[in-house]
Short mmCIF file of C-alpha atoms and ligand atoms in Angstrom, two decimals:
data_model
loop_
_atom_site.label_atom_id
_atom_site.label_comp_id
_atom_site.label_asym_id
_atom_site.label_seq_id
_atom_site.Cartn_x
_atom_site.Cartn_y
_atom_site.Cartn_z
CA MET A 1 92.96 79.98 110.86
CA LYS A 2 91.63 81.73 107.77
CA LEU A 3 94.01 83.33 105.30
CA ALA A 4 93.77 86.96 104.19
CA PHE A 5 95.69 89.15 101.78
CA ASN A 6 96.42 92.78 102.54
CA GLU A 7 96.62 94.88 99.38
CA GLY A 8 99.71 96.69 100.67
CA THR A 9 101.62 93.59 99.54
CA THR A 10 101.06 94.42 95.85
CA TRP A 11 100.48 98.12 96.39
CA GLU A 12 102.51 99.35 93.41
CA SER A 13 102.11 96.32 91.18
CA ALA A 14 98.43 95.38 91.06
CA THR A 15 94.96 96.86 90.89
CA LEU A 16 92.13 95.79 93.15
CA GLU A 17 90.68 93.83 90.21
CA GLN A 18 93.93 91.88 89.84
CA ASN A 19 94.19 91.26 93.57
CA LEU A 20 90.64 89.95 93.64
CA GLU A 21 91.29 87.63 90.71
CA TYR A 22 94.59 86.23 92.02
CA CYS A 23 93.45 85.91 95.63
CA GLU A 24 90.36 84.00 94.55
CA LYS A 25 92.43 81.82 92.21
CA HIS A 26 94.99 81.01 94.90
CA GLY A 27 92.46 80.25 97.58
CA TYR A 28 92.60 83.14 100.02
CA ASP A 29 89.54 83.49 102.27
CA TYR A 30 89.64 87.27 102.69
CA ILE A 31 91.09 90.45 101.29
CA GLU A 32 91.92 93.69 103.13
CA ILE A 33 91.04 96.49 100.75
CA ARG A 34 93.09 99.66 100.57
CA ALA A 35 90.27 102.17 100.69
CA ILE A 36 92.74 105.07 100.48
CA ASP A 37 94.02 104.28 96.97
CA GLN A 38 93.37 100.89 95.35
CA LEU A 39 89.63 101.16 95.98
CA VAL A 40 89.62 104.78 94.79
CA ASP A 41 91.24 103.66 91.52
CA TYR A 42 88.81 100.77 91.17
CA LEU A 43 85.85 103.13 91.50
CA LYS A 44 87.02 105.19 88.53
CA ASP A 45 85.86 102.41 86.20
CA ASN A 46 83.57 100.37 88.44
CA THR A 47 80.89 100.87 91.06
CA LEU A 48 80.41 99.59 94.58
CA ASP A 49 77.59 97.49 93.16
CA ASP A 50 80.17 95.78 90.93
CA LEU A 51 82.32 95.07 93.97
CA LYS A 52 79.37 93.76 95.93
CA GLU A 53 78.43 91.55 92.99
CA TYR A 54 82.01 90.23 92.90
CA PHE A 55 81.97 89.23 96.55
CA ASP A 56 78.46 87.79 96.27
CA SER A 57 79.55 85.48 93.48
CA HIS A 58 83.01 84.41 94.72
CA LYS A 59 84.50 82.63 97.71
CA LEU A 60 86.80 85.54 98.54
CA LYS A 61 85.28 87.99 101.02
CA PRO A 62 86.23 91.47 102.25
CA LEU A 63 87.82 91.50 105.70
CA SER A 64 88.53 95.18 106.25
CA LEU A 65 88.99 98.61 104.77
CA ASN A 66 92.56 99.88 105.23
CA ALA A 67 92.83 102.35 106.65
CA LEU A 68 91.39 105.45 108.24
CA CYS A 69 94.68 107.28 108.70
CA PHE A 70 95.88 109.70 111.34
CA PHE A 71 92.71 110.22 113.35
CA ASN A 72 94.09 111.52 116.68
CA ASN A 73 95.54 114.82 117.95
CA ARG A 74 94.58 116.67 114.77
CA THR A 75 93.24 120.18 114.39
CA LYS A 76 89.48 120.43 114.72
CA GLU A 77 89.18 121.00 110.98
CA ASP A 78 91.29 117.92 110.12
CA GLU A 79 89.37 115.81 112.61
CA GLU A 80 86.07 116.76 111.02
CA LYS A 81 87.38 115.64 107.62
CA ILE A 82 88.48 112.31 109.09
CA ILE A 83 85.09 111.73 110.64
CA GLU A 84 83.45 112.41 107.27
CA GLU A 85 85.84 109.93 105.64
CA PHE A 86 84.94 107.36 108.27
CA LYS A 87 81.24 107.84 107.50
CA GLU A 88 81.96 107.13 103.83
CA TYR A 89 83.83 103.97 104.86
CA LEU A 90 80.82 102.85 106.88
CA GLU A 91 78.60 103.17 103.82
CA ILE A 92 81.12 101.15 101.78
CA CYS A 93 81.23 98.47 104.49
CA LYS A 94 77.45 98.27 104.53
CA LYS A 95 77.31 97.95 100.76
CA ILE A 96 79.91 95.18 100.43
CA ASN A 97 79.31 93.52 103.79
CA CYS A 98 82.74 94.28 105.27
CA GLU A 99 83.04 93.87 109.03
CA TYR A 100 86.16 95.84 109.95
CA ILE A 101 87.72 99.24 109.41
CA ALA A 102 91.41 99.49 110.35
CA VAL A 103 92.39 102.83 111.88
CA VAL A 104 95.92 104.19 112.06
CA PRO A 105 97.10 106.70 114.68
CA SER A 106 98.78 109.93 113.67
CA ASN A 107 102.45 110.41 112.96
CA ILE A 108 103.71 113.46 114.85
CA ASP A 109 104.16 115.51 111.67
CA VAL A 110 100.39 115.68 111.15
CA THR A 111 99.42 116.34 114.76
CA GLU A 112 98.35 119.74 115.97
CA LYS A 113 101.35 120.12 118.31
CA GLY A 114 104.03 117.88 116.83
CA LYS A 115 105.63 115.92 119.70
CA THR A 116 102.75 115.20 122.09
CA LEU A 117 102.62 113.69 125.58
CA VAL A 118 101.35 110.12 125.84
CA ALA A 119 98.51 111.26 128.12
CA GLU A 120 97.29 113.71 125.48
CA VAL A 121 97.71 111.14 122.69
CA ASN A 122 95.73 108.53 124.57
CA ALA A 123 93.02 111.01 125.57
CA SER A 124 92.56 112.10 121.97
CA CYS A 125 92.47 108.49 120.74
CA VAL A 126 89.86 107.57 123.36
CA ARG A 127 87.69 110.57 122.52
CA VAL A 128 87.81 110.19 118.73
CA LEU A 129 87.50 106.39 118.71
CA THR A 130 84.55 106.51 121.10
CA HIS A 131 82.82 108.84 118.66
CA LEU A 132 83.68 106.52 115.74
CA SER A 133 82.41 103.58 117.78
CA ASP A 134 79.04 105.32 118.19
CA LEU A 135 78.89 105.98 114.45
CA ALA A 136 79.84 102.37 113.60
CA GLU A 137 77.45 100.71 116.01
CA PRO A 138 74.28 100.83 113.86
CA TYR A 139 76.29 99.45 110.92
CA GLY A 140 77.60 96.47 112.88
CA VAL A 141 81.12 97.50 111.83
CA LYS A 142 84.13 97.01 114.10
CA ILE A 143 87.11 99.33 114.44
CA ALA A 144 90.58 97.77 114.56
CA LEU A 145 93.25 100.12 115.92
CA GLU A 146 96.65 99.38 114.42
CA PHE A 147 99.58 100.69 116.47
CA ILE A 148 102.51 101.62 114.21
CA GLY A 149 105.97 100.42 115.26
CA ILE A 150 108.00 103.47 114.30
CA PRO A 151 109.32 106.25 116.58
CA GLU A 152 107.38 109.04 114.84
CA ASN A 153 103.97 107.45 115.40
CA THR A 154 101.92 108.55 118.40
CA VAL A 155 100.71 105.04 119.29
CA ASN A 156 103.61 102.71 118.70
CA THR A 157 103.44 99.78 121.12
CA PHE A 158 100.98 97.01 121.84
CA ALA A 159 100.71 98.07 125.50
CA GLN A 160 99.82 101.65 124.61
CA ALA A 161 97.25 100.59 122.00
CA TYR A 162 95.68 98.12 124.40
CA SER A 163 95.44 100.74 127.15
CA ILE A 164 93.45 102.91 124.71
CA VAL A 165 90.98 100.22 123.64
CA LYS A 166 90.63 99.10 127.25
CA GLU A 167 89.63 102.58 128.30
CA ILE A 168 87.15 102.86 125.42
CA ASP A 169 85.68 99.52 126.50
CA ARG A 170 83.38 98.95 123.54
CA ASP A 171 82.71 95.61 121.87
CA ASN A 172 83.29 97.17 118.46
CA VAL A 173 86.75 98.64 119.21
CA GLY A 174 89.80 96.36 119.25
CA LEU A 175 93.28 95.92 117.83
CA VAL A 176 95.23 94.90 114.79
CA TYR A 177 98.11 92.72 116.01
CA ASP A 178 100.81 93.11 113.37
CA THR A 179 104.08 91.22 113.90
CA PHE A 180 106.10 93.93 112.12
CA GLN A 181 104.54 96.78 114.12
CA PHE A 182 105.03 94.72 117.27
CA THR A 183 108.73 94.21 116.60
CA GLY A 184 109.37 97.71 115.26
CA MET A 185 109.31 99.46 118.62
CA GLY A 186 110.05 96.50 120.84
CA SER A 187 106.52 95.68 122.07
CA ARG A 188 106.62 92.95 124.70
CA LEU A 189 104.94 89.57 124.44
CA GLU A 190 104.25 89.63 128.18
CA ASP A 191 101.85 92.53 127.53
CA VAL A 192 99.71 90.20 125.40
CA THR A 193 97.75 88.64 128.24
CA GLU A 194 94.53 86.70 128.67
CA GLU A 195 92.82 90.02 129.37
CA THR A 196 93.73 91.35 125.91
CA ALA A 197 92.44 88.29 124.02
CA ASP A 198 88.95 89.63 123.24
CA LYS A 199 90.45 92.76 121.73
CA LEU A 200 92.59 91.01 119.12
CA PHE A 201 90.47 91.59 116.01
CA ILE A 202 92.90 91.07 113.11
CA PHE A 203 96.35 89.46 112.91
CA HIS A 204 98.81 90.81 110.31
CA ILE A 205 101.64 88.39 109.59
CA ASN A 206 105.00 89.31 108.05
CA ASP A 207 108.68 89.34 108.87
CA VAL A 208 111.46 91.91 108.82
CA ASP A 209 115.16 92.33 108.15
CA GLY A 210 117.33 92.37 111.27
CA LEU A 211 117.55 96.09 112.04
CA PRO A 212 117.73 97.73 115.48
CA VAL A 213 114.54 98.75 117.28
CA GLY A 214 113.32 102.08 115.91
CA GLN A 215 115.02 101.65 112.52
CA MET A 216 112.68 99.14 110.89
CA ARG A 217 110.35 100.51 108.26
CA ASP A 218 107.52 99.01 106.21
CA THR A 219 109.87 98.65 103.25
CA ASP A 220 112.08 96.28 105.33
CA ARG A 221 109.29 93.71 105.60
CA VAL A 222 110.00 90.28 104.14
CA TRP A 223 108.06 87.06 103.53
CA PRO A 224 106.94 85.36 106.75
CA GLY A 225 109.74 83.11 107.98
CA HIS A 226 112.45 84.98 106.03
CA GLY A 227 113.37 87.58 108.66
CA VAL A 228 114.20 87.92 112.33
CA ILE A 229 110.74 87.99 113.95
CA ASP A 230 110.13 85.14 116.36
CA LEU A 231 106.89 84.08 114.68
CA GLU A 232 106.81 80.92 116.74
CA ALA A 233 106.56 83.01 119.91
CA HIS A 234 103.76 85.16 118.44
CA LEU A 235 101.78 82.19 117.17
CA SER A 236 102.24 80.26 120.42
CA LYS A 237 100.91 83.26 122.30
CA LEU A 238 97.91 83.62 119.99
CA LYS A 239 97.21 79.91 120.28
CA GLN A 240 97.34 80.18 124.06
CA LEU A 241 94.74 82.99 123.86
CA ASN A 242 92.55 80.91 121.51
CA TYR A 243 92.89 83.39 118.67
CA ASP A 244 91.83 81.47 115.58
CA PHE A 245 90.28 83.96 113.21
CA VAL A 246 92.52 85.18 110.42
CA ALA A 247 96.15 85.69 109.47
CA SER A 248 96.53 88.46 106.93
CA VAL A 249 99.81 88.68 105.07
CA GLU A 250 100.91 92.32 104.77
CA LEU A 251 104.21 93.32 103.18
CA PHE A 252 105.38 96.60 101.62
CA ARG A 253 108.70 95.62 100.12
CA PRO A 254 109.82 97.53 97.01
CA GLU A 255 111.51 94.41 95.52
CA TYR A 256 108.21 92.58 95.70
CA TYR A 257 106.52 95.42 93.80
CA GLN A 258 108.92 94.64 90.95
CA MET A 259 107.68 91.04 90.80
CA ASP A 260 104.68 89.74 88.92
CA PRO A 261 101.76 90.37 91.32
CA GLU A 262 100.32 86.91 90.87
CA GLU A 263 103.69 85.41 91.87
CA VAL A 264 103.71 87.66 94.95
CA ILE A 265 100.21 86.54 95.93
CA LYS A 266 101.22 82.88 95.50
CA LYS A 267 104.49 83.25 97.37
CA ALA A 268 102.84 85.24 100.19
CA LYS A 269 100.36 82.42 100.63
CA GLU A 270 103.01 79.69 100.57
CA THR A 271 105.33 81.40 103.03
CA THR A 272 102.46 82.29 105.37
CA LEU A 273 100.99 78.79 105.39
CA GLU A 274 104.43 77.28 105.92
CA VAL A 275 104.90 79.37 109.07
CA LEU A 276 101.36 78.79 110.33
CA GLU A 277 101.65 75.05 109.86
CA LYS A 278 105.07 74.88 111.43
CA TYR A 279 103.89 76.75 114.51
CA HIS A 280 100.66 75.26 115.74
CA TYR A 281 98.06 76.40 113.24
CA SER A 282 96.29 74.62 110.45
CA ARG A 283 94.20 76.19 107.76
CA VAL A 284 90.50 75.84 108.46
ZN1 LIG B 1 99.51 95.85 109.53
#
């Protein structure tokens, strides 16, 4: 399993330049770049050529752009803006040789109707993602749909997200499997079957404080192995499905934003590797 760092983990404490430096220094294989803010800040003083040059001359590589947010059940006008944003992301991916774009479904407060029936949510996701899949195809970029494990998100379980990518049925559309999102709305491990294996594009690893289903939020995430998620069960399942690509540590805890970002990057690596090694995976 390769090791990746998601920039959400040092969102308030580090710049992209710092994350690149510390991730390279501490031996991460990949970084997930926050295209919505940390990359925007980086580009105020640097160019995409600089970023490309960085990746060309270091071991660390880009894994994904995070994230195209709130793409489904929007007004026509909002949807057009999102598609334009996606096109910009494709150009960035091409420039820096980044294979994945993570996409996040809408929270109900940004949707056209507010509370929306599952059938309408899924239909909108299928329609928009199929269009994005067409756009991404010539770039060789893959789209990773990340279901969000909170009640106010429109796609909030593994089973629902899988049903969407199954219906789309494109090689370049799959899932982010995030242990926090999975736990947040009580997704079921029995829904992660052999059939779903090909659609597991990216694995986000983390843990969470012991709150009831529906009350966990990103800010409750903790170091892998320090919370209540049964990471052994998740990793056993992934092993059974022969998933052996990447584990990307992704935390959003305010206390960690108060820490020195290099310490966070070190500790995130240590705690992640400890869990991976304990439960069936070795670093490759
Ligand atoms: Zn995630």
